[in-house]
Short mmCIF file of C-alpha atoms in Angstrom, two decimals:
data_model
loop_
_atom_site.label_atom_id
_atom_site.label_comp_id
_atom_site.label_asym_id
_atom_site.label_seq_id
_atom_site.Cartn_x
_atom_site.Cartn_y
_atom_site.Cartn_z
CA UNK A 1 -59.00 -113.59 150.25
CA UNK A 2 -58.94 -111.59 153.41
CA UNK A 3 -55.90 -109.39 154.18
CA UNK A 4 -54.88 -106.78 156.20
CA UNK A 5 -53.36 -103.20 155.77
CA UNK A 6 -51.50 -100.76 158.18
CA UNK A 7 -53.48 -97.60 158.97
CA UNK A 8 -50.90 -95.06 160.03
CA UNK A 9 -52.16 -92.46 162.92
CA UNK A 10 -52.63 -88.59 162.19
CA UNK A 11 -51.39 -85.97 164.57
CA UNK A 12 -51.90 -82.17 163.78
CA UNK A 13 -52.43 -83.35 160.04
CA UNK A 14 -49.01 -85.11 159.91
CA UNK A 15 -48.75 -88.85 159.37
CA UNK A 16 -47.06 -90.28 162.93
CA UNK A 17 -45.17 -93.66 163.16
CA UNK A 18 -48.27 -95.27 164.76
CA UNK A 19 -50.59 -97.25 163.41
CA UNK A 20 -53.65 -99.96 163.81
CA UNK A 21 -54.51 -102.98 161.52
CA UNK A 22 -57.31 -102.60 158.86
CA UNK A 23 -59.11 -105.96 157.79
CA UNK A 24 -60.27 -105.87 153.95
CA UNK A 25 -62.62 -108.73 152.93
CA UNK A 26 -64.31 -109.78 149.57
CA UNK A 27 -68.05 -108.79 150.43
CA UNK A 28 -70.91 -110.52 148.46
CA UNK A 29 -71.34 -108.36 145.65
CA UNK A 30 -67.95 -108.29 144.93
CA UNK A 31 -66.62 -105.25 146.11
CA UNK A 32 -63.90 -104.89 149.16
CA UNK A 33 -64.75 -103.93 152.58
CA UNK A 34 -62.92 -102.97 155.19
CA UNK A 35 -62.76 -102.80 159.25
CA UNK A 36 -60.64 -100.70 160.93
CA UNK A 37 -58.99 -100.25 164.88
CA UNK A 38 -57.46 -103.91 165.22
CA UNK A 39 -54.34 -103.76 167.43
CA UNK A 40 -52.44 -106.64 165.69
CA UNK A 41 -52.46 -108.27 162.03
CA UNK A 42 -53.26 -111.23 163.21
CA UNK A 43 -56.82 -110.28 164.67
CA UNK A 44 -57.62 -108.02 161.49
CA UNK A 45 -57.04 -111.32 159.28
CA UNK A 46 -59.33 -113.48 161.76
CA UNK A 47 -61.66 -111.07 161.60
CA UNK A 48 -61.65 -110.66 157.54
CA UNK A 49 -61.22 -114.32 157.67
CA UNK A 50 -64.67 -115.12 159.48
CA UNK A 51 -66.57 -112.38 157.94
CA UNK A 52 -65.88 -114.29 154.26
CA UNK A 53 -66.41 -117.59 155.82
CA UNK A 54 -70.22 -116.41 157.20
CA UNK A 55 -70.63 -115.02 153.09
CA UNK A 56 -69.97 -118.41 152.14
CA UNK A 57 -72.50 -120.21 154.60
CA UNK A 58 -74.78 -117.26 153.99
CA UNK A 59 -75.17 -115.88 157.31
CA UNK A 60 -73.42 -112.91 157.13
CA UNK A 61 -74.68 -109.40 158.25
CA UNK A 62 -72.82 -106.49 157.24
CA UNK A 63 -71.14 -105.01 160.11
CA UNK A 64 -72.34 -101.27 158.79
CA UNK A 65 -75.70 -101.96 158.80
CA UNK A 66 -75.46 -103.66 162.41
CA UNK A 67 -74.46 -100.17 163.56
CA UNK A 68 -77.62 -98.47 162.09
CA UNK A 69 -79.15 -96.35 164.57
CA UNK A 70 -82.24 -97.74 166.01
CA UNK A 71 -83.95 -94.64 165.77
CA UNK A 72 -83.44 -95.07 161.86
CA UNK A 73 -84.51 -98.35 161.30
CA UNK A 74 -87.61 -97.80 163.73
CA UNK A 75 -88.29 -95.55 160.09
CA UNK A 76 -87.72 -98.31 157.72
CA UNK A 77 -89.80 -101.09 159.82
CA UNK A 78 -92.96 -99.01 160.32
CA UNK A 79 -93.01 -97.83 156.43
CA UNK A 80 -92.66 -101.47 155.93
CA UNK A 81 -96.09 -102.79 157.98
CA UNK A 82 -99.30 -102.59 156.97
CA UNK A 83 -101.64 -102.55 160.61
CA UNK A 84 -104.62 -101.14 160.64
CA UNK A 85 -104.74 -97.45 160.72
CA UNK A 86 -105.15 -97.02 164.29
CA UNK A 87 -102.47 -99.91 165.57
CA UNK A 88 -100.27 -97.35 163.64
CA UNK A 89 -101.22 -94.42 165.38
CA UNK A 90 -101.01 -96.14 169.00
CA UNK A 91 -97.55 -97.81 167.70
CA UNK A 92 -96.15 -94.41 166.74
CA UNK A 93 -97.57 -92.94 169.90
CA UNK A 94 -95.62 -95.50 172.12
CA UNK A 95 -92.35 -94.51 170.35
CA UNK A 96 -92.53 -90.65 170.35
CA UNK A 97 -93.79 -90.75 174.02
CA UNK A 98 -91.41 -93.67 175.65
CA UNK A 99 -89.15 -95.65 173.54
CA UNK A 100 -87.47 -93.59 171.09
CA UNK A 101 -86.21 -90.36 173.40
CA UNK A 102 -84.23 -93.32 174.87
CA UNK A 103 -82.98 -95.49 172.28
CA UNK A 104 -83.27 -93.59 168.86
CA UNK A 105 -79.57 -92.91 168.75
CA UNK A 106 -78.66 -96.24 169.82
CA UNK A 107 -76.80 -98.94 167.45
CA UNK A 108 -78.88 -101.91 166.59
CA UNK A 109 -75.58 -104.08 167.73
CA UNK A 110 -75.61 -102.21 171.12
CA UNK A 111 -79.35 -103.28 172.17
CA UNK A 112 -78.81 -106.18 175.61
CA UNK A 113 -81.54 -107.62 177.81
CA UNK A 114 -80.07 -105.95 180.61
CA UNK A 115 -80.32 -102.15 179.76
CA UNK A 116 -84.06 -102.28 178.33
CA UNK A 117 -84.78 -103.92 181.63
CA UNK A 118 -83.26 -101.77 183.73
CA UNK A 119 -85.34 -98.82 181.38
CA UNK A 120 -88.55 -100.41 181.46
CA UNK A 121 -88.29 -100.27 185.22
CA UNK A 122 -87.56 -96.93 185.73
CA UNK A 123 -90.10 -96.02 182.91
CA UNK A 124 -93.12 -98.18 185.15
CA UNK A 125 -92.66 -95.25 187.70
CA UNK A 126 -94.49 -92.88 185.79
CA UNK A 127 -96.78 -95.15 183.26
CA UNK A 128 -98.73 -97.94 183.91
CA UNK A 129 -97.27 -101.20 183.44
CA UNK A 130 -99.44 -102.44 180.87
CA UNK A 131 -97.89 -99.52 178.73
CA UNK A 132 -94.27 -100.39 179.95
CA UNK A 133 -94.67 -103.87 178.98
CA UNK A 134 -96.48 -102.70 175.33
CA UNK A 135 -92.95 -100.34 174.90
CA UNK A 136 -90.83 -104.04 175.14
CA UNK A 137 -93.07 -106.11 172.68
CA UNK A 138 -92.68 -103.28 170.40
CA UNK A 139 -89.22 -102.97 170.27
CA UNK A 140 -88.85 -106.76 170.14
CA UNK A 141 -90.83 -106.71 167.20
CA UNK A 142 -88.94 -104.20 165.69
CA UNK A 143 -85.53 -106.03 166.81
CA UNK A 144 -87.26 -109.08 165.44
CA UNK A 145 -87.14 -106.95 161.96
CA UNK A 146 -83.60 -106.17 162.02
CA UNK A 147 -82.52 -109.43 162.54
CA UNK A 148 -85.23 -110.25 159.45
CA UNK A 149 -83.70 -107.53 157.11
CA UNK A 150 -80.19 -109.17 158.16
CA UNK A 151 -78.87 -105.77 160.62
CA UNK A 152 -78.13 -108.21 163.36
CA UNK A 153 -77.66 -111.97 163.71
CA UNK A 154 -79.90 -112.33 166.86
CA UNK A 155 -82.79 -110.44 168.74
CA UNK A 156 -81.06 -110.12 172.57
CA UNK A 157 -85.35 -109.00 173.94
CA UNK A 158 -86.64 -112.28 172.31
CA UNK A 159 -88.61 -114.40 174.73
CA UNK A 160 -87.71 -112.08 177.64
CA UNK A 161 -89.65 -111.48 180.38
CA UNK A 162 -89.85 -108.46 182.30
CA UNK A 163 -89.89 -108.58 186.43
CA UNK A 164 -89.89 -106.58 189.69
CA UNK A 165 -91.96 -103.56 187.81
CA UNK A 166 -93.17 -101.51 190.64
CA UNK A 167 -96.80 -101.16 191.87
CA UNK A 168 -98.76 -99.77 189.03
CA UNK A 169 -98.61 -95.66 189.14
CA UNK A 170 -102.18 -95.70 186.89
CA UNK A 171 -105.15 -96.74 189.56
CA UNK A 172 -107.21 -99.30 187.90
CA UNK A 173 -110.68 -99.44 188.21
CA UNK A 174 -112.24 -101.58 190.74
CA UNK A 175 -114.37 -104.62 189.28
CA UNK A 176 -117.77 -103.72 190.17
CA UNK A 177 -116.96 -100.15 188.09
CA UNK A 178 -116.71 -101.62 185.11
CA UNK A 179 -119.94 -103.79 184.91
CA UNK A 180 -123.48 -102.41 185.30
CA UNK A 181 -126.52 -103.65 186.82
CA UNK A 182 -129.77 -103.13 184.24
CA UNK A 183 -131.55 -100.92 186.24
CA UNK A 184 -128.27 -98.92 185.65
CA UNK A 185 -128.53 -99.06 181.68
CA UNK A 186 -131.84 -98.63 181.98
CA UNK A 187 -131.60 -95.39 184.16
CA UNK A 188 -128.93 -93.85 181.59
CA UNK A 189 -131.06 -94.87 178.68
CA UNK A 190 -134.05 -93.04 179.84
CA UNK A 191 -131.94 -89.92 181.06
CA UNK A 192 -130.32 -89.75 178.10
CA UNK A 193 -133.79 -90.00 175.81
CA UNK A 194 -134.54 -92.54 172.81
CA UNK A 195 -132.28 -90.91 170.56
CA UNK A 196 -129.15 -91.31 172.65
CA UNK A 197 -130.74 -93.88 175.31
CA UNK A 198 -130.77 -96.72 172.47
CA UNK A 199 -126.67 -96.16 171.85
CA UNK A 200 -126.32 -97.32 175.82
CA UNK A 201 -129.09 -100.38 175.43
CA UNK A 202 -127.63 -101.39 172.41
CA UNK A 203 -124.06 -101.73 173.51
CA UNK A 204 -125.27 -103.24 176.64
CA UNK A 205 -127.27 -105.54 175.66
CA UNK A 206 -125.08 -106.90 172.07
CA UNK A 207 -121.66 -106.02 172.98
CA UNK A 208 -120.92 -103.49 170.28
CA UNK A 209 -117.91 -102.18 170.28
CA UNK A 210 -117.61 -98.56 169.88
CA UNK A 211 -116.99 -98.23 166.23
CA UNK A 212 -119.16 -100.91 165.15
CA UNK A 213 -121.79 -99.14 166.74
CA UNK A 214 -121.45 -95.62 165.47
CA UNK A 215 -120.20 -97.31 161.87
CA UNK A 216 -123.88 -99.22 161.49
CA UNK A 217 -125.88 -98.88 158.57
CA UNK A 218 -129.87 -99.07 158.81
CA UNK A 219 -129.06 -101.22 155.95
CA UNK A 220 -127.32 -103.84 158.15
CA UNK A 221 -130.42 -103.40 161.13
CA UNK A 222 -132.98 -105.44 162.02
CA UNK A 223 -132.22 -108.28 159.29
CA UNK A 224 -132.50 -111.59 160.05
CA UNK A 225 -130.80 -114.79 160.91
CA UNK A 226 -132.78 -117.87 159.09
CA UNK A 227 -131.36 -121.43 160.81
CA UNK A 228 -133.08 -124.93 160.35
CA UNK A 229 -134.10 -126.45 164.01
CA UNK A 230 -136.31 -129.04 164.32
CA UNK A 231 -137.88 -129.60 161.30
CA UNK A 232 -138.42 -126.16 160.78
CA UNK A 233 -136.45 -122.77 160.14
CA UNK A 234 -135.43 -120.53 163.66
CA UNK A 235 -135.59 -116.87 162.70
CA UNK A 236 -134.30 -113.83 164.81
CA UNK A 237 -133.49 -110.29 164.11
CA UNK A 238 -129.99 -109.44 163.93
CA UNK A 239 -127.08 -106.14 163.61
CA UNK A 240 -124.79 -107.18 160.95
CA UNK A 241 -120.81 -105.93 161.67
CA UNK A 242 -120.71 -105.54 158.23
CA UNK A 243 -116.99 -107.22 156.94
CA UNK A 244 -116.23 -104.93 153.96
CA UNK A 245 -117.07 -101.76 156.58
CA UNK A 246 -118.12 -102.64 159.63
CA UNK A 247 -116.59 -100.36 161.92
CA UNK A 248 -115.82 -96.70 161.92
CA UNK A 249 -111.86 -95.42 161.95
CA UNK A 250 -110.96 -92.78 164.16
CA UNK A 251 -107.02 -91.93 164.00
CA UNK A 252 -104.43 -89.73 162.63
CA UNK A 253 -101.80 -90.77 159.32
CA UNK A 254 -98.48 -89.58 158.88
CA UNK A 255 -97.52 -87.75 155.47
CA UNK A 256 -93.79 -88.32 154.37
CA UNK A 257 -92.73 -85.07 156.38
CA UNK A 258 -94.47 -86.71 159.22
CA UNK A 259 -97.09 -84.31 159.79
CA UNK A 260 -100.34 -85.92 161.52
CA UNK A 261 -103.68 -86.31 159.27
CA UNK A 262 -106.86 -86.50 160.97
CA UNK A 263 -108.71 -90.00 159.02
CA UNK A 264 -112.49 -90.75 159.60
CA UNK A 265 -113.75 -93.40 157.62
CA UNK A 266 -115.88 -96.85 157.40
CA UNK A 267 -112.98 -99.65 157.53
CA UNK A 268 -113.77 -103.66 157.48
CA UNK A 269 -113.65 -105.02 161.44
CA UNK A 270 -110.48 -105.61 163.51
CA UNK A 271 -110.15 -109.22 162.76
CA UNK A 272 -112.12 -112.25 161.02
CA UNK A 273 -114.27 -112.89 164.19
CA UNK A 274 -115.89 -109.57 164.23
CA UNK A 275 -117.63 -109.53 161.10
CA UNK A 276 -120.43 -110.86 162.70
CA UNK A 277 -124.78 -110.63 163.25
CA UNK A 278 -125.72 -109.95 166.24
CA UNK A 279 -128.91 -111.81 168.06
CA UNK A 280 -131.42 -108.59 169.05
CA UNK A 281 -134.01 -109.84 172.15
CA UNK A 282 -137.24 -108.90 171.40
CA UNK A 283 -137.66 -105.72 173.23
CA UNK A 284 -134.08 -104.15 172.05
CA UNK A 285 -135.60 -105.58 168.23
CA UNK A 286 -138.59 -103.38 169.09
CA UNK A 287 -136.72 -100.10 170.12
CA UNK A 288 -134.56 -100.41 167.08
CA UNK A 289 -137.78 -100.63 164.96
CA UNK A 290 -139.81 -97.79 166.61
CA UNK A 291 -136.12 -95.72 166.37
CA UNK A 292 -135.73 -96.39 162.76
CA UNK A 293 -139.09 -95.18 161.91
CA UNK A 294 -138.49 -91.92 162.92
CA UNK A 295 -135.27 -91.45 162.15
CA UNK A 296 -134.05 -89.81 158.79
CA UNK A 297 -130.29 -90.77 158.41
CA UNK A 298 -128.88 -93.65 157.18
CA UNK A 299 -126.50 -94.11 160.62
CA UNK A 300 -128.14 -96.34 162.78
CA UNK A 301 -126.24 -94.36 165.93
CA UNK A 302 -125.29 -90.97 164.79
CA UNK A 303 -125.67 -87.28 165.84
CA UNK A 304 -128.87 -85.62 165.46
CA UNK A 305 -127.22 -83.96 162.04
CA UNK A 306 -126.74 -87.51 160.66
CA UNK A 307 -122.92 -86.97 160.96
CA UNK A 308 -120.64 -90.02 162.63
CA UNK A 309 -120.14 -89.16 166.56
CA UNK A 310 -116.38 -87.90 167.40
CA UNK A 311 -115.45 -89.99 170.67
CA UNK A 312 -114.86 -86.61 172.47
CA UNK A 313 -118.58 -85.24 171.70
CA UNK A 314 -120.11 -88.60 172.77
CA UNK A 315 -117.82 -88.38 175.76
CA UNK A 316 -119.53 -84.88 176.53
CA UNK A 317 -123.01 -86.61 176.03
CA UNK A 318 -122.64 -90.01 178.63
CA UNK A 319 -120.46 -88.19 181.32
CA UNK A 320 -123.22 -86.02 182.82
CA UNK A 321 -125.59 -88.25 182.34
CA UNK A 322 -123.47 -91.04 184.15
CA UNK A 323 -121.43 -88.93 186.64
CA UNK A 324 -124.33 -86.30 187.42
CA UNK A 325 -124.56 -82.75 187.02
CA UNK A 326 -125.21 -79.30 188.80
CA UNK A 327 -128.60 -77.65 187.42
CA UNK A 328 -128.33 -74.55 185.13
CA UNK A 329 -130.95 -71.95 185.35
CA UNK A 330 -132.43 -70.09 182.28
CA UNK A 331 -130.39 -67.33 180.78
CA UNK A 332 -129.60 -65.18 177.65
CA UNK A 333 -128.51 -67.50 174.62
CA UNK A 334 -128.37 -70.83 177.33
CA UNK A 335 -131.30 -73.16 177.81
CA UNK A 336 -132.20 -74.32 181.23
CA UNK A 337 -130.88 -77.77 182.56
CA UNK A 338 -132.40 -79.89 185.36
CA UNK A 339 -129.76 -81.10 188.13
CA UNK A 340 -128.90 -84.39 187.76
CA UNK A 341 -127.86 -86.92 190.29
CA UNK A 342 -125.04 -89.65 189.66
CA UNK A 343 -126.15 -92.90 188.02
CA UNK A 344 -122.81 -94.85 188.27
CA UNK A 345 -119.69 -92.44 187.83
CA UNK A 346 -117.24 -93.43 185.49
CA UNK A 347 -119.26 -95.53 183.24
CA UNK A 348 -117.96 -95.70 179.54
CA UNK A 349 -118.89 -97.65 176.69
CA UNK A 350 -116.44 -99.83 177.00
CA UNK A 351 -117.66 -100.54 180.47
CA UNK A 352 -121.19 -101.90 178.63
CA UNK A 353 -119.36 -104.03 176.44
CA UNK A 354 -117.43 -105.55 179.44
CA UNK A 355 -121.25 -105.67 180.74
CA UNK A 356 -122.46 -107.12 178.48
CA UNK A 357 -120.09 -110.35 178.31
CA UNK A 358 -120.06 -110.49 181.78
CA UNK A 359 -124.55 -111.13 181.61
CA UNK A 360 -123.69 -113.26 179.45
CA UNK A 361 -121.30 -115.74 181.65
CA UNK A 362 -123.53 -115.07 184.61
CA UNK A 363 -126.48 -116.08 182.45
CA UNK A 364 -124.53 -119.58 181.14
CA UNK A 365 -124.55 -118.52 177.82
CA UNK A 366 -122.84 -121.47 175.66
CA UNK A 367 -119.09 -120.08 175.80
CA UNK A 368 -119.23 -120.67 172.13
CA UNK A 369 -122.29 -118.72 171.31
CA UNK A 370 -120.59 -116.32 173.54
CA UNK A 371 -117.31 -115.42 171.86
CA UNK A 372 -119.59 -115.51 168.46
CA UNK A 373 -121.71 -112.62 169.62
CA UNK A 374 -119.05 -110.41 171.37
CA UNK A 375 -116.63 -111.00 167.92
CA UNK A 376 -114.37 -113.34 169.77
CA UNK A 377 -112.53 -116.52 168.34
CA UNK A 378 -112.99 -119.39 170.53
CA UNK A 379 -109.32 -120.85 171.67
CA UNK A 380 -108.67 -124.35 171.67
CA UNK A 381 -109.77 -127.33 168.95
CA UNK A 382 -113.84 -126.37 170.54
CA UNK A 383 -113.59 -123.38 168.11
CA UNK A 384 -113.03 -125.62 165.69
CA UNK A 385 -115.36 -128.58 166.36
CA UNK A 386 -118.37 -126.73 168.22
CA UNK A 387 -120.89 -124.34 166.99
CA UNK A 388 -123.68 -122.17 167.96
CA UNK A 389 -127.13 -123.58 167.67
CA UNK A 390 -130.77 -122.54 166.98
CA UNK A 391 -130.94 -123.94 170.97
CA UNK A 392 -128.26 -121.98 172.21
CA UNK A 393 -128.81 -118.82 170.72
CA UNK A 394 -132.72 -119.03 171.93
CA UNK A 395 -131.77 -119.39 175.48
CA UNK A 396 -129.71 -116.40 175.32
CA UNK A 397 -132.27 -113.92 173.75
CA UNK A 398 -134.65 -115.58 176.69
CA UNK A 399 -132.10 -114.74 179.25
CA UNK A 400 -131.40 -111.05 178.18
CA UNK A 401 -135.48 -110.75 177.75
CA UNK A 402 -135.56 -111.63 181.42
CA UNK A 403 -133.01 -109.71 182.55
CA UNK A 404 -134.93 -106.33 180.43
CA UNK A 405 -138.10 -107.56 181.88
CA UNK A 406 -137.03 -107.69 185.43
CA UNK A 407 -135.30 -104.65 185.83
CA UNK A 408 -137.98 -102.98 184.78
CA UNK A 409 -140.56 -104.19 187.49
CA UNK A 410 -137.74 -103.71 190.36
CA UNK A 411 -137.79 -99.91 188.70
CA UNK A 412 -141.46 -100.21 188.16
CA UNK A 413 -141.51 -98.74 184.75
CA UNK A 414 -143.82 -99.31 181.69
CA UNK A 415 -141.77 -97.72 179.57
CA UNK A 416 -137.80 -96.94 179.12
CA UNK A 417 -138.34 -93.80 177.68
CA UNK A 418 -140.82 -92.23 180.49
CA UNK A 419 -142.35 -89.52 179.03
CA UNK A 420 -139.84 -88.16 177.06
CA UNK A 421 -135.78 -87.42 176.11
CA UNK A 422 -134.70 -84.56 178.87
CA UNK A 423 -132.97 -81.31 177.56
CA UNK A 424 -129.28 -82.95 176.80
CA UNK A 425 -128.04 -79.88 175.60
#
């Protein structure tokens, strides 16, 4: 039963006639604990008193582990999930950066609405608001493991919603940057030569994300989808997201001294959705053929070693080509290099898959066929009950056919590739 005991006051290492109430409670495994600084015996009893009552109804949380630092049990929680590789890197980058030079040294206990919000607005004066607002789900998922692991009773960020952020500090991009006409692909392709052209055409015209499309196999190019229709069988050529390793990892792992690890490597796809084949339109189906014949590695997209493209080299590939460049004359150990005007500045690869789902809404593509072929789930009981037909999945190859075909009369071209890659070097 719950008690309470004097604890006399120290002075110069001599006991003093003053003292506090300590309340002692059976805890569940037995043993005693204890709670000191209550003014009266009274409140140290009520205290022990409700602490055995919650071990009896079993929702008691030991008042030592509600004072755990947060910075320590940020430790335990992300040792404890299993993300993939790079959702651990980005987590870990949000903490060192933002969230823990603030709150590592604060009790779990201590955490309220009102001083993360006040936080989160100062931080939105230096980062964008998108990263403010990924700092709060993060450490209300990591609240939300405390109270799990039985630290605290209750997460105090739960189903909070931050407002009155500031105007963004991080300029976005304007819309029309982030989607590309064809004669726009088709421009990069040919600047950039078949080798390099067919990564931009690809991703513009199927959606790839980035590490699908440097993680393809020839293996998983060019096969092809068999579907009855009409009394017969509708065939296409597909790119198969493969779903044991589909895409191609690009982060850094922690050791248990917390040094950073640089990890490469073929992992399966972000989600269910994204393992996935790909409809190829016929001239895309052709380029891929012509590229395969000639090419000796077994990565569809890959460097002209065979090796898996870092994101920083391919970055130095597409920005001159997109943004432009100043010509470099001949010279002792450099080669020369034609001047280049701007295509469309800016332009990423993420901007062609963004693209690329945009054609497709502005070419009526079946919404359902549509999520299918960018590696999206469908919300709503239609992903359940509707699926993509041999119908549907014809009239978008025929709309991405036309959409090739006419951008290359308004550029009055026979040919993507001209004659000729140009001296990327």
């Amino acid at each position: 039963m719950a008690h309470a005991e004097k604890v006399f006051k120290v002075k110069n290492g001599k006991k003093t006639t003053k003292y506090t109430w300590r309340a002692r409670y059976k805890k569940p495994d037995g043993t005693w604990g204890s709670e000191p600084g209550f003014p009266t015996r009274r409140l140290a009893e009520e205290w022990g008193d409700a602490q055995e009552a919650a071990i009896r109804e079993g929702r008691w949380v030991d008042p030592e582990l509600s004072r755990k630092k947060f910075g320590s049990f940020v430790k335990e929680w992300m040792a404890a999930q299993k993300p993939r590789g790079r959702t651990t890197m980005n987590r870990w980058e949000r903490l060192e950066a933002h969230i823990l030079p603030k709150w590592k040294d604060t009790p779990l206990n201590a955490l309220n609405w009102f001083d993360v919000e006040a936080w989160a607005r100062e931080l939105a004066l230096t980062v964008a608001r998108s990263t403010v607002r990924d700092c709060v789900q993060l450490m209300s998922r990591i609240v939300n493991g405390a109270v799990d692991a039985r630290h605290i009773t209750a997460n105090p960020l739960a189903g909070r919603r931050i407002t009155g952020l500031p105007a963004d500090v991080v300029k976005k991009k304007p819309v029309e940057d982030q989607v590309a006409e064809p004669e726009v692909v088709l421009q990069l392709a040919r600047r950039l030569g078949p080798a390099y052209g067919l990564h931009v055409l690809t991703t513009a015209f199927t959606g790839l994300r980035w590490e699908e499309l440097v993680g393809l196999h020839r293996d998983n190019a060019l096969l092809e989808r068999r579907q009855r229709h009409d009394g017969g069988i509708f065939t296409c050529p597909v790119l198969r997201v493969d779903k044991e390793a589909g895409a191609l990892a690009e982060y850094y792992k922690r050791d248990e001294e917390g040094r950073r690890r640089i990890f490469r490597g073929l992992e399966p796809p972000k989600n269910e959705t994204s393992a996935r084949d790909i409809d190829l339109p016929p001239f895309l189906a052709e380029a891929l053929e012509e590229h395969l014949k000639a090419w000796p590695f077994e990565w569809v997209f890959c460097t002209p070693t065979g090796k898996w493209w870092w994101r920083s080299e391919w970055f130095r590939i597409i920005r001159p080509a997109a943004d432009g460049r100043d010509a470099r004359p001949k010279a002792r150990g450099t080669a020369l290099k034609e001047g280049w005007d701007p295509i469309m500045p800016g332009l990423t690869m993420r901007a062609l898959r963004h693209t690329h789902d945009t054609w497709q809404a502005e070419d009526d593509v079946n919404p359902v066929l549509a999520h299918e072929q960018s590696g999206h789930k469908y919300p709503g009981i239609k992903g359940t009950y509707q699926h993509p037909t041999p119908v549907m999945r014809q009239y978008r190859l025929d709309a991405f056919q036309r959409r090739y075909e006419r951008a290359m009369r308004n550029l009055g071209w026979e040919s993507v590739w001209g004659s000729g890659p140009p001296n990327i070097s």
